[in-house]
JSON list of C-alpha atoms and ligand atoms in Angstrom, two decimals:
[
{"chain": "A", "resi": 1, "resn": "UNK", "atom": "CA", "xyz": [97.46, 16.89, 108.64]},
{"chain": "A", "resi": 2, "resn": "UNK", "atom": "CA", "xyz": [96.30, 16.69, 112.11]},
{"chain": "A", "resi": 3, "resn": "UNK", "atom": "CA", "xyz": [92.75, 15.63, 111.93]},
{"chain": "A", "resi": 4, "resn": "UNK", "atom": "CA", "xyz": [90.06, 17.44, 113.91]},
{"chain": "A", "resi": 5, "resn": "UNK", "atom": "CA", "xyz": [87.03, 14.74, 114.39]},
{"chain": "A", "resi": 6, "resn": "UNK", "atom": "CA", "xyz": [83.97, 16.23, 113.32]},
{"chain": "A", "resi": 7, "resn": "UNK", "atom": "CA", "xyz": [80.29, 15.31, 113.59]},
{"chain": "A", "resi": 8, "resn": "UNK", "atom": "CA", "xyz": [77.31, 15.96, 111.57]},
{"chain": "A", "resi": 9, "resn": "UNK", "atom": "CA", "xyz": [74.28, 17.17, 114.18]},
{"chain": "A", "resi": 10, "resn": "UNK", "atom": "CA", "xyz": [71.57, 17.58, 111.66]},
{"chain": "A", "resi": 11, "resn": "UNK", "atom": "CA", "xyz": [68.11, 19.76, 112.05]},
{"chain": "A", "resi": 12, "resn": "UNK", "atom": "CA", "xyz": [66.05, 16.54, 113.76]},
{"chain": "A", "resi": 13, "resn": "UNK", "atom": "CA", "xyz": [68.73, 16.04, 116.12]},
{"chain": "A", "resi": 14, "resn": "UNK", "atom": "CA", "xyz": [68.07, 19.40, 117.30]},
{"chain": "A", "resi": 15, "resn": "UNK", "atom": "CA", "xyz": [64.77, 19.20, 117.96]},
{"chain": "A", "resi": 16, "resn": "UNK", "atom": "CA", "xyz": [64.51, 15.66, 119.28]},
{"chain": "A", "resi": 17, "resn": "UNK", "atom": "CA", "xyz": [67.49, 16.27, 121.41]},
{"chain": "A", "resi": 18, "resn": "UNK", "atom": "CA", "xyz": [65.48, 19.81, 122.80]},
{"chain": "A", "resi": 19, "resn": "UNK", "atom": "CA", "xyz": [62.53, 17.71, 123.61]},
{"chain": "A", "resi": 20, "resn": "UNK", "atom": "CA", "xyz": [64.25, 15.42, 125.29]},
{"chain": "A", "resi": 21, "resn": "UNK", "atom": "CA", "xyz": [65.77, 17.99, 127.14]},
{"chain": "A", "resi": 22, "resn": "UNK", "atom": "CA", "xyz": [63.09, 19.41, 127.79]},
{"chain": "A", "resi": 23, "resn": "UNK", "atom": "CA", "xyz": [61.48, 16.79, 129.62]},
{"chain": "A", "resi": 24, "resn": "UNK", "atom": "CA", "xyz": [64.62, 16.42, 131.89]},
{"chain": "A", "resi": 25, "resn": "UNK", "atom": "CA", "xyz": [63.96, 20.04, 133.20]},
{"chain": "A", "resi": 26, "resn": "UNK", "atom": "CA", "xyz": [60.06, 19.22, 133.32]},
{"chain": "A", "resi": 27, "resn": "UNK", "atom": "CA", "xyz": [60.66, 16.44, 135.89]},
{"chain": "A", "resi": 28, "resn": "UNK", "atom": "CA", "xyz": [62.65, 18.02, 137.94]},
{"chain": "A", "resi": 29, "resn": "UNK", "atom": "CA", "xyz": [60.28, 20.43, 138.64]},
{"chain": "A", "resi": 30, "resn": "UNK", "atom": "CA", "xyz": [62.18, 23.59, 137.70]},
{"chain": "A", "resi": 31, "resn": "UNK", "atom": "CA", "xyz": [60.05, 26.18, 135.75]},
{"chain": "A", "resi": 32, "resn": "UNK", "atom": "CA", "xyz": [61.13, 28.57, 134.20]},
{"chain": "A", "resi": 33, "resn": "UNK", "atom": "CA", "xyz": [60.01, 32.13, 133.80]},
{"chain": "A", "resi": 34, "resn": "UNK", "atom": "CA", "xyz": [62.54, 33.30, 131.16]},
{"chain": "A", "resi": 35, "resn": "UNK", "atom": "CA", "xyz": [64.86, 31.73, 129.27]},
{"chain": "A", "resi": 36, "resn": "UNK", "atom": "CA", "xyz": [67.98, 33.74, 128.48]},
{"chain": "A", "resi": 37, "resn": "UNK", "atom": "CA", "xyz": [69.77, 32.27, 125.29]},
{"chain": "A", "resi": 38, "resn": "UNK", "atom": "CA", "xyz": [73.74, 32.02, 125.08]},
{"chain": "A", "resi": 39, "resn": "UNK", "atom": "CA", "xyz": [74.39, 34.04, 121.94]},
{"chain": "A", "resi": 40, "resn": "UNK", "atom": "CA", "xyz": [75.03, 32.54, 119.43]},
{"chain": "A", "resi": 41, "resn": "UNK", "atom": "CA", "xyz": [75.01, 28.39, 119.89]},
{"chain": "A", "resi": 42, "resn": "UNK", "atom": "CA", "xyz": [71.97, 28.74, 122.27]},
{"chain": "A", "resi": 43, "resn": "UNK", "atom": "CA", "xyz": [69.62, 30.74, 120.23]},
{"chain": "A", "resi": 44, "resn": "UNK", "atom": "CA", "xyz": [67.93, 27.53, 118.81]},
{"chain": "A", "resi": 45, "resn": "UNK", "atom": "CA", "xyz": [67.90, 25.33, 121.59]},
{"chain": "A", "resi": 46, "resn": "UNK", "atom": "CA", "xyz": [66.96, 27.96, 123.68]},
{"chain": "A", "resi": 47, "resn": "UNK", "atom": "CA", "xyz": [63.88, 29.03, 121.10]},
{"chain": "A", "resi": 48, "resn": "UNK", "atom": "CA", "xyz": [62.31, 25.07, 121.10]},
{"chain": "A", "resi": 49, "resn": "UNK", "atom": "CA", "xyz": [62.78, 24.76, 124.99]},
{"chain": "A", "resi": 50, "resn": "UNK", "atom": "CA", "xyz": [60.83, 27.74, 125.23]},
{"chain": "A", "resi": 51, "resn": "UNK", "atom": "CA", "xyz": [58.25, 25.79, 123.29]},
{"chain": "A", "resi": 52, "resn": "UNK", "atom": "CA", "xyz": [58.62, 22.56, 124.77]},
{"chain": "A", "resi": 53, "resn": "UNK", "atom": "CA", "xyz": [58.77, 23.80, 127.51]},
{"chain": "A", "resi": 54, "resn": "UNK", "atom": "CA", "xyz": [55.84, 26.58, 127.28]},
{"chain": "A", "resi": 55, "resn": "UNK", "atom": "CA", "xyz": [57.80, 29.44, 128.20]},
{"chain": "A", "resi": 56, "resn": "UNK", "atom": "CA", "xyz": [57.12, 33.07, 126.73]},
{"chain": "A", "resi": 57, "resn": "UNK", "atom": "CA", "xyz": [60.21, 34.97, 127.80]},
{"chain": "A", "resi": 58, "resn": "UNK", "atom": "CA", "xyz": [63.20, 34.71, 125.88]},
{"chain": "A", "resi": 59, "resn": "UNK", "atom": "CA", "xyz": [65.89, 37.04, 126.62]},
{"chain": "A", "resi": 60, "resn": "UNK", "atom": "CA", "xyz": [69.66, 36.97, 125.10]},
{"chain": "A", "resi": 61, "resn": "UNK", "atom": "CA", "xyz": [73.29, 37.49, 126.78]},
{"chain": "A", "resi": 62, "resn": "UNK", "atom": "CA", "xyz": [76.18, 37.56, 124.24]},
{"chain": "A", "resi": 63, "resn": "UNK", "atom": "CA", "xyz": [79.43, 35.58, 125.64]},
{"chain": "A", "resi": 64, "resn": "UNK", "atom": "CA", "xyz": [82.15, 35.57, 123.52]},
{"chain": "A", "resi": 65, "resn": "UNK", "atom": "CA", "xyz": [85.71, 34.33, 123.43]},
{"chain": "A", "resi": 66, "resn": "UNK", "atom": "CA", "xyz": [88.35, 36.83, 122.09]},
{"chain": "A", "resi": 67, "resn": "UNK", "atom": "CA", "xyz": [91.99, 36.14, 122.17]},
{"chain": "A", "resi": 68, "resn": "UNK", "atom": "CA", "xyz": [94.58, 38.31, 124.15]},
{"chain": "A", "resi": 69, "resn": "UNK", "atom": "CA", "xyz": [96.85, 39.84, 122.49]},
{"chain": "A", "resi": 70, "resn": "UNK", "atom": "CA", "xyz": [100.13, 38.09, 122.93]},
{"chain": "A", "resi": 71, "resn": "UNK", "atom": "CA", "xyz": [98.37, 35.58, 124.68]},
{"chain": "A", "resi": 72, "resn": "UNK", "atom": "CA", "xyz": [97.79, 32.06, 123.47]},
{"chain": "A", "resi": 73, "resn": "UNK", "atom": "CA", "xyz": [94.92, 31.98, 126.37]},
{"chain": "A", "resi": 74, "resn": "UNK", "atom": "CA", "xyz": [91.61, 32.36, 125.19]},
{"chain": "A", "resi": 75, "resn": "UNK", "atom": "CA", "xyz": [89.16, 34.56, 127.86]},
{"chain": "A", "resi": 76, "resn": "UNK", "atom": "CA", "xyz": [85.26, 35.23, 127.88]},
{"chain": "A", "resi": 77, "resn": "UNK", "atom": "CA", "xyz": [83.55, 38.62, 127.86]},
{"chain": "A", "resi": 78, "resn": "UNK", "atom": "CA", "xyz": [80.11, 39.65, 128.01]},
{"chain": "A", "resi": 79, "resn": "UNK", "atom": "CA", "xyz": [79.73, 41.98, 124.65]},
{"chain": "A", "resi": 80, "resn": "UNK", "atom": "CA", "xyz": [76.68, 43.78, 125.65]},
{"chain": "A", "resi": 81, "resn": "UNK", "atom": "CA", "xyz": [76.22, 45.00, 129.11]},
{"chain": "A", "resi": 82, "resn": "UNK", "atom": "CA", "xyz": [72.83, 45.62, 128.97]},
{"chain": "A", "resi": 83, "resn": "UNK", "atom": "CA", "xyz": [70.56, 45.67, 132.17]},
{"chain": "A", "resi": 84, "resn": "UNK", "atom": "CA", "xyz": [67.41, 44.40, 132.77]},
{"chain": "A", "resi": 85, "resn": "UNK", "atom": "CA", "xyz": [65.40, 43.88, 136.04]},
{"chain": "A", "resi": 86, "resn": "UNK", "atom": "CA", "xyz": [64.61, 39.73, 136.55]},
{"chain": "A", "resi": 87, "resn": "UNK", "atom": "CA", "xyz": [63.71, 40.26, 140.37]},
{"chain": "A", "resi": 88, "resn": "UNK", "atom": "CA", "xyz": [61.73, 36.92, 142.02]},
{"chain": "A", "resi": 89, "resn": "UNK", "atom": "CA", "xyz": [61.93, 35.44, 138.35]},
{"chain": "A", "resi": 90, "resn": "UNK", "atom": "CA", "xyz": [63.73, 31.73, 137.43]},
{"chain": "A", "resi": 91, "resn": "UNK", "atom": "CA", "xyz": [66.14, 31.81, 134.82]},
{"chain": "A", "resi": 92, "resn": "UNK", "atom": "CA", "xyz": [67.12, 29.05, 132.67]},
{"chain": "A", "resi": 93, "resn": "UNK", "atom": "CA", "xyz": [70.25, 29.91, 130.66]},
{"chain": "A", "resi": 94, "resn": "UNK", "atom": "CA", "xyz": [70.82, 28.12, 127.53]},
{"chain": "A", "resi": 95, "resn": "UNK", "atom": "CA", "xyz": [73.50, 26.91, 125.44]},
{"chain": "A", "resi": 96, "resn": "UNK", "atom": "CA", "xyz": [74.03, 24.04, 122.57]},
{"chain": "A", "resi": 97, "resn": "UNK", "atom": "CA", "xyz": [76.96, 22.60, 124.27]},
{"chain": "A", "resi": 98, "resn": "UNK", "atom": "CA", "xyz": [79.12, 23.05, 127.52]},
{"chain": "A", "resi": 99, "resn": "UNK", "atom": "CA", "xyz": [82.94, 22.77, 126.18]},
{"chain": "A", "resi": 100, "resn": "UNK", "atom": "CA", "xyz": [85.35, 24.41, 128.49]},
{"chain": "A", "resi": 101, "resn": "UNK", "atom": "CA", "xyz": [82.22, 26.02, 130.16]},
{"chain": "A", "resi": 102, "resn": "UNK", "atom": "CA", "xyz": [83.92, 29.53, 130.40]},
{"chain": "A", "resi": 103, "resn": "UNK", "atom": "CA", "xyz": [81.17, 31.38, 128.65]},
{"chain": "A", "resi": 104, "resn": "UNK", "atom": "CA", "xyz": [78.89, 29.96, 130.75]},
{"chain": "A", "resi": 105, "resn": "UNK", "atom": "CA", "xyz": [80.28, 30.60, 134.05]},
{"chain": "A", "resi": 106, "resn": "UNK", "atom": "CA", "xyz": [80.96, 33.90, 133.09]},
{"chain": "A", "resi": 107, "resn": "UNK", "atom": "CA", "xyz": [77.07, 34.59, 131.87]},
{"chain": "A", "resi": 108, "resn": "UNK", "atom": "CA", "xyz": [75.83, 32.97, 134.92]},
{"chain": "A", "resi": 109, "resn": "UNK", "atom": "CA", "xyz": [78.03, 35.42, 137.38]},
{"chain": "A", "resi": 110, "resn": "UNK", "atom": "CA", "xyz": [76.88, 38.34, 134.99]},
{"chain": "A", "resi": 111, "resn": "UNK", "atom": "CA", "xyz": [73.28, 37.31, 135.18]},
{"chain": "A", "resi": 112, "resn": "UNK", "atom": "CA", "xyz": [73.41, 37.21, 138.94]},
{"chain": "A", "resi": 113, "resn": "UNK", "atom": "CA", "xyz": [75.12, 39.93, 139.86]},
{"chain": "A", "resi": 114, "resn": "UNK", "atom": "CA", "xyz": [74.01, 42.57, 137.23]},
{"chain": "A", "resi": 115, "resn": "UNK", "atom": "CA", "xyz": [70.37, 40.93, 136.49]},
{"chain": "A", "resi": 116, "resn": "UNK", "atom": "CA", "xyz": [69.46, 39.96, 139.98]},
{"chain": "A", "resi": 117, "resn": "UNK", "atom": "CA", "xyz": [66.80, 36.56, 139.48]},
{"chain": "A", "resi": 118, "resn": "UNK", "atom": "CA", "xyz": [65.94, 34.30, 141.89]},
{"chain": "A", "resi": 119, "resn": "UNK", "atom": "CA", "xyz": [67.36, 31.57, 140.45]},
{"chain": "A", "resi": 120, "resn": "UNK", "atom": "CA", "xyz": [69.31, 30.43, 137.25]},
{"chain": "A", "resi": 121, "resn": "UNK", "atom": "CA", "xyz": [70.07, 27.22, 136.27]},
{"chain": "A", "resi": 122, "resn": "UNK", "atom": "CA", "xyz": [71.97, 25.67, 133.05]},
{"chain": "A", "resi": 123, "resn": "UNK", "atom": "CA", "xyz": [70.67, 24.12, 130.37]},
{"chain": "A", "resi": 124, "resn": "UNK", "atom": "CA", "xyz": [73.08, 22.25, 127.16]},
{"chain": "A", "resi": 125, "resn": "UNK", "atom": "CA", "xyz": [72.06, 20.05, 125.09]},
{"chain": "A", "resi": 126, "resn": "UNK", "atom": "CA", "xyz": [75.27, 18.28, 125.38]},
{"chain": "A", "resi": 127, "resn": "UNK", "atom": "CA", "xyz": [78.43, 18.61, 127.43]},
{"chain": "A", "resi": 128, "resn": "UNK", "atom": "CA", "xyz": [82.05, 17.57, 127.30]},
{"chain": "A", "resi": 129, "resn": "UNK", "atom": "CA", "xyz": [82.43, 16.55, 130.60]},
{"chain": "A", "resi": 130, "resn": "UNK", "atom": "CA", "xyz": [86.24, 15.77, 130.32]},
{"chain": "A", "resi": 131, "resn": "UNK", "atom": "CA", "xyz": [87.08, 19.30, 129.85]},
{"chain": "A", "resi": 132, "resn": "UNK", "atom": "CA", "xyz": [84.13, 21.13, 131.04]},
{"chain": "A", "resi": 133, "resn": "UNK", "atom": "CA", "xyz": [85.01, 23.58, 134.00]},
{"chain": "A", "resi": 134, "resn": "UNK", "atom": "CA", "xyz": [81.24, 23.36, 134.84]},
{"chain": "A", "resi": 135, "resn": "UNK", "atom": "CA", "xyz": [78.59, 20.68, 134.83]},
{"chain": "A", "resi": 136, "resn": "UNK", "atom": "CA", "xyz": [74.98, 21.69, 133.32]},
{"chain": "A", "resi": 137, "resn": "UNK", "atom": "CA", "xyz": [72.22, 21.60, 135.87]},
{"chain": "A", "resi": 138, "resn": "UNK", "atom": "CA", "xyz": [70.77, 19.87, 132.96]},
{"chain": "A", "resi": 139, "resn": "UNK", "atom": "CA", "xyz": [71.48, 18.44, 129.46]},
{"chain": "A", "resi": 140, "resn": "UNK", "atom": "CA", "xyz": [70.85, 15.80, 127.31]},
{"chain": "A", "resi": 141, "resn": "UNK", "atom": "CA", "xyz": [74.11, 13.97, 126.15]},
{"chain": "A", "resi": 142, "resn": "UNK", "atom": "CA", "xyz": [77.34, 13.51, 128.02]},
{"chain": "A", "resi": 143, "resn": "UNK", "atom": "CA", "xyz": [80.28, 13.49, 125.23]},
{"chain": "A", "resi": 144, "resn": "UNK", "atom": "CA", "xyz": [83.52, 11.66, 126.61]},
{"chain": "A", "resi": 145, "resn": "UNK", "atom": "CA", "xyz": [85.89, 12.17, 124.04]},
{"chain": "A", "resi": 146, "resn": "UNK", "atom": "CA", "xyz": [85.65, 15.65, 122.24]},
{"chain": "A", "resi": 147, "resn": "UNK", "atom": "CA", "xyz": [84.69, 16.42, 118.64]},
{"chain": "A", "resi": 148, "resn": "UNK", "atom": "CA", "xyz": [83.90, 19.26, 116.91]},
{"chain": "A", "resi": 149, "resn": "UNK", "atom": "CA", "xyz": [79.97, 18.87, 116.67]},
{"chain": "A", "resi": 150, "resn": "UNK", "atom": "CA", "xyz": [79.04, 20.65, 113.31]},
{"chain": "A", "resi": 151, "resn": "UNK", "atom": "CA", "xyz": [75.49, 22.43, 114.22]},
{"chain": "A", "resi": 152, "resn": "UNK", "atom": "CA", "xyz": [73.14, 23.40, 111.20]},
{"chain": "A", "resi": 153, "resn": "UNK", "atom": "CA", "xyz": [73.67, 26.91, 112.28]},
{"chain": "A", "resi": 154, "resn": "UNK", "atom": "CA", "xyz": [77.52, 27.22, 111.46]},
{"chain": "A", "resi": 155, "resn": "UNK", "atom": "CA", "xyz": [77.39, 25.27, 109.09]},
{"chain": "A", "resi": 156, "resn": "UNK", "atom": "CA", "xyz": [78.38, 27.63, 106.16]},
{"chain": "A", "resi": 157, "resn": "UNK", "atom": "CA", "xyz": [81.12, 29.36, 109.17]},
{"chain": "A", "resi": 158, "resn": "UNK", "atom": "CA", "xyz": [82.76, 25.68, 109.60]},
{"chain": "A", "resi": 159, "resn": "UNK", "atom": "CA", "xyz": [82.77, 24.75, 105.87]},
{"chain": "A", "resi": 160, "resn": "UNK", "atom": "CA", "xyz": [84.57, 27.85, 104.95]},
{"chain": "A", "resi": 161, "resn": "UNK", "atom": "CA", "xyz": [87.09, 27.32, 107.83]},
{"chain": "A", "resi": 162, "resn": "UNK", "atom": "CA", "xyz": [87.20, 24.09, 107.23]},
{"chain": "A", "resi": 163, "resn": "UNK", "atom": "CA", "xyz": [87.82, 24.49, 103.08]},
{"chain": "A", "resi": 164, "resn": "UNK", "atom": "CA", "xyz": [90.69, 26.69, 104.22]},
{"chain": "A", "resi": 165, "resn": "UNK", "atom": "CA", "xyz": [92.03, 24.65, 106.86]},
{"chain": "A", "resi": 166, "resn": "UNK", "atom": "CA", "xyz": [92.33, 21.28, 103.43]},
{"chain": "A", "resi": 167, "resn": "UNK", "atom": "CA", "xyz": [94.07, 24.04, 101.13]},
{"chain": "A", "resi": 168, "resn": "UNK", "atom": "CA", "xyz": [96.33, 25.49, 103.11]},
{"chain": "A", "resi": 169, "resn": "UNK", "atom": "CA", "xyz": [97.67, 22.30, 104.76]},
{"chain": "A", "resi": 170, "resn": "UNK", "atom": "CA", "xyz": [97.77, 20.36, 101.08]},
{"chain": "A", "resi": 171, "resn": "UNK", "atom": "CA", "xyz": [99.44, 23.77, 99.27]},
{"chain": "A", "resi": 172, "resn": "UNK", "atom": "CA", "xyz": [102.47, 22.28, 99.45]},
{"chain": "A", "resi": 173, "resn": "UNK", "atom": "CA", "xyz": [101.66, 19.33, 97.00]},
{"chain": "A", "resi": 174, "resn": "UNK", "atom": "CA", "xyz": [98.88, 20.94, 95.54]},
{"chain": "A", "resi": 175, "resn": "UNK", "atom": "CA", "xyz": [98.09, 24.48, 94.30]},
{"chain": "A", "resi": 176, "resn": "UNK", "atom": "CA", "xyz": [94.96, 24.81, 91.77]},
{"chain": "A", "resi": 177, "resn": "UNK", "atom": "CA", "xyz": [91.69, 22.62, 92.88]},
{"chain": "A", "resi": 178, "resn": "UNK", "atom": "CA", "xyz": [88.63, 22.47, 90.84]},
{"chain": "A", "resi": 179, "resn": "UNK", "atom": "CA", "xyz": [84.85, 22.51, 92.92]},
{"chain": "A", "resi": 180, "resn": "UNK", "atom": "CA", "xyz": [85.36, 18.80, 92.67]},
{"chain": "A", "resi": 181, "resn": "UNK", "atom": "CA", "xyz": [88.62, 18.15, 94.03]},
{"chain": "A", "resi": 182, "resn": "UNK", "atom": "CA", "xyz": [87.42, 20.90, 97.38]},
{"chain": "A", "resi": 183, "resn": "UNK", "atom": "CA", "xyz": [84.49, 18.40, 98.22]},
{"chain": "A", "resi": 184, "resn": "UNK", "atom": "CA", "xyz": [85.90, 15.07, 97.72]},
{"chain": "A", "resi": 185, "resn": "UNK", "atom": "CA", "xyz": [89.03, 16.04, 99.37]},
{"chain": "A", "resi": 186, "resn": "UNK", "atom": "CA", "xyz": [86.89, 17.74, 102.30]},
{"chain": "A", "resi": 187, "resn": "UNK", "atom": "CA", "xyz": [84.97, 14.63, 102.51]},
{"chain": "A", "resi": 188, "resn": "UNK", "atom": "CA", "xyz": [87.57, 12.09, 102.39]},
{"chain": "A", "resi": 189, "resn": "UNK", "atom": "CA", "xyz": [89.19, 14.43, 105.15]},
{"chain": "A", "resi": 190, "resn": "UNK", "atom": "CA", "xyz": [86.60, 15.50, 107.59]},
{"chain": "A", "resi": 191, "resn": "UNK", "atom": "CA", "xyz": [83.75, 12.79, 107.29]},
{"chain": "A", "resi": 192, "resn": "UNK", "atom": "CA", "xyz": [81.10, 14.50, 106.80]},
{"chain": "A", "resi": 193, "resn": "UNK", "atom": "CA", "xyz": [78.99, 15.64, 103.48]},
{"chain": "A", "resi": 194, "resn": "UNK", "atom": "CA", "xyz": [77.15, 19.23, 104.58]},
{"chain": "A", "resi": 195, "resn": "UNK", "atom": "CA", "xyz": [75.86, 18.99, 101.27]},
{"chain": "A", "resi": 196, "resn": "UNK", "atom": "CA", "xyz": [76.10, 20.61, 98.05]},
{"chain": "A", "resi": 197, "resn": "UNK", "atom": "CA", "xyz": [74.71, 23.73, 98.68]},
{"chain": "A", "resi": 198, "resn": "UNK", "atom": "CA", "xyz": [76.58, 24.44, 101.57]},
{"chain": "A", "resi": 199, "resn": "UNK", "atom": "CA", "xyz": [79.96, 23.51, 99.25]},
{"chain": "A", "resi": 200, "resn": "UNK", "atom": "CA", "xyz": [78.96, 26.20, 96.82]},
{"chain": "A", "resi": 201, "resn": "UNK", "atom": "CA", "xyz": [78.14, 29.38, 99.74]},
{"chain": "A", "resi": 202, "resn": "UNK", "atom": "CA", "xyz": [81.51, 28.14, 100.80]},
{"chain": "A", "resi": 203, "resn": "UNK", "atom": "CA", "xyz": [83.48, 28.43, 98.35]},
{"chain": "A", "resi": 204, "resn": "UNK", "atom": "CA", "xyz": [81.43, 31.52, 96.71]},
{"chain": "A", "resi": 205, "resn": "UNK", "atom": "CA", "xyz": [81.98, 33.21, 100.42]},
{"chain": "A", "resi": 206, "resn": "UNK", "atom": "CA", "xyz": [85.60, 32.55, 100.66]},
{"chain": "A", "resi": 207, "resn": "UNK", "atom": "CA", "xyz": [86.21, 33.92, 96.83]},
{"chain": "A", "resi": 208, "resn": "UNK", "atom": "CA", "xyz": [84.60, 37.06, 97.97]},
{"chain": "A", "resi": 209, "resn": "UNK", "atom": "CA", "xyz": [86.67, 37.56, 101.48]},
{"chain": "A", "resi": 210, "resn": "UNK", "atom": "CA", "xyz": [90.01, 36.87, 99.03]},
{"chain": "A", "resi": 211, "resn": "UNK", "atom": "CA", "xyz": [90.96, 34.03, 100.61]},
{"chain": "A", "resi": 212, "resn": "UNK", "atom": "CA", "xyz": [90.44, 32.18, 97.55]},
{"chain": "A", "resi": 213, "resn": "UNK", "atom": "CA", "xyz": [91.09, 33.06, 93.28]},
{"chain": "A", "resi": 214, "resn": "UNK", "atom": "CA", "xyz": [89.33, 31.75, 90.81]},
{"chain": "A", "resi": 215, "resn": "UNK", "atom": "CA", "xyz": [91.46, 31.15, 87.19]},
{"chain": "A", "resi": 216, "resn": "UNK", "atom": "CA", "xyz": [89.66, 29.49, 84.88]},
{"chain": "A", "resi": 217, "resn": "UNK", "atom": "CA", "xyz": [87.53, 27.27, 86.72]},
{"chain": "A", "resi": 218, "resn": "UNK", "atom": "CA", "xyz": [89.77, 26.15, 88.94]},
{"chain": "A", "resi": 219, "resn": "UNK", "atom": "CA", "xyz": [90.94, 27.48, 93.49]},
{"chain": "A", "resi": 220, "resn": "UNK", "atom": "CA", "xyz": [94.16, 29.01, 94.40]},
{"chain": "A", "resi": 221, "resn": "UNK", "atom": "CA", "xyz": [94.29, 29.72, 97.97]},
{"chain": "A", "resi": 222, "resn": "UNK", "atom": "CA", "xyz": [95.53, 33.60, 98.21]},
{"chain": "A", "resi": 223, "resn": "UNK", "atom": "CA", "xyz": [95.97, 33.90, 102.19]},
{"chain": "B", "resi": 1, "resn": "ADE", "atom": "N1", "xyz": [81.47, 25.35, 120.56]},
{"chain": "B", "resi": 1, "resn": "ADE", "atom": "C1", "xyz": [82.37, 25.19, 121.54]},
{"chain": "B", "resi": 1, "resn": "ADE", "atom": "N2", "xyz": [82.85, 23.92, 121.56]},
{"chain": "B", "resi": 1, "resn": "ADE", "atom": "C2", "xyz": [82.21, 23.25, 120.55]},
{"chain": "B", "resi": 1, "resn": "ADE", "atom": "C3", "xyz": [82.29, 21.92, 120.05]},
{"chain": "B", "resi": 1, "resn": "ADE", "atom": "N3", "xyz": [83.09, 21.02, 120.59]},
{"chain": "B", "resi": 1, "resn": "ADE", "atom": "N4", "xyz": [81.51, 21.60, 119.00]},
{"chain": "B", "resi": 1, "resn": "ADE", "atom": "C4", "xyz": [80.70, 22.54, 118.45]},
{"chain": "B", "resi": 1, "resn": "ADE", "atom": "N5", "xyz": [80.59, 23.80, 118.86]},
{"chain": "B", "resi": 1, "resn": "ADE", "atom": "C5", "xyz": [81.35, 24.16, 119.91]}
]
């Protein structure tokens, strides 16, 4: 199975890495007067720099990847068009990480052209800089070689796909898995533990959407 390489980013490396961050943007003497989030990854990030950083306006853009139809390439759309008047003010737009950097780009032109601010700048708390079309004004941690970075906020999301991903690819050798075999195999395969709890919304989640049948105790992966 060909591995994706995953790592854990747990809660205190969010907020250490913000503050951090935060102090980057402090020295260089760029201050913000609103803060627009990328929805979703830079709600979080965006939320503590606005503390750290002691900003009161927090504003949100939604960029989001859909897939054309037909199309193996993967384009970025802005899902809510809304307007709003940022005259004279500096922006600082937000994200948890820069990976191709399409969303971004495509936020920043929005901003400019539809939201008119003096200024806007980029803020990540990390960024792939191999495949990154874009480099952050600022962030925190250059990554070299890409991995899937597992955020506390999609967590339950990447555990589901991930459960999916383990019993679709094994179905040929195996067909029924108890609660067990799901998180020692998904362990053993990704690295990672996101905990019990999250094992149990997973699997609970992905019996409700059907993807998964429960027979007496034990998984059979129906899609
Ligand atoms: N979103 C886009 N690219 C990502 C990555 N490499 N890890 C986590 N979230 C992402």
């Amino acid at each position: 199975m060909a591995k994706i390489p995953v790592k854990l980013v747990t809660w205190e490396d969010i907020v250490s890495w913000s503050r951090e961050l935060s102090k980057i943007i402090k020295s260089s003497g760029y201050k913000p007067d609103v803060v627009v989030a990328i929805a979703r990854g830079g709600y979080v990030p965006a939320r503590l720099l606005c503390d750290f950083l002691g900003v009161d306006n927090l504003l949100s853009i939604q960029s989001q990847h859909w897939t054309e139809a037909a199309k193996v390439a993967e384009r970025a759309l802005i899902k809510f068009r809304y307007s709003v008047d940022l005259s004279g003010m500096n922006v600082l737009l937000v994200d948890d990480i820069v990976d191709t950097g399409e969303s971004l780009m495509l936020a920043k032109n929005f901003i400019i052209s539809e939201w008119r601010p003096k200024d806007v700048k980029i803020a990540a708390l990390q960024w792939i800089s191999p495949v990154a079309k874009l480099r952050p004004d600022y962030y925190l941690i250059e990554v070299r070689e890409w991995y899937w970075f597992q955020y506390p906020w999609t967590r339950l999301e990447d555990t589901c796909q991930f459960i999916k991903r383990i019993l679709k690819e094994e179905g040929v050798s195996k067909r029924e898995w108890s609660f067990d075999d799901i998180v020692s195999k998904f362990r053993e395969h990704y690295g990672i533990d996101v905990g019990l709890d999250y094992f149990r919304d997973a699997v609970e989640a992905l019996v409700s959407a059907g993807v998964l049948e429960e027979v007496s105790g034990k998984y059979i992966l129906k899609l």
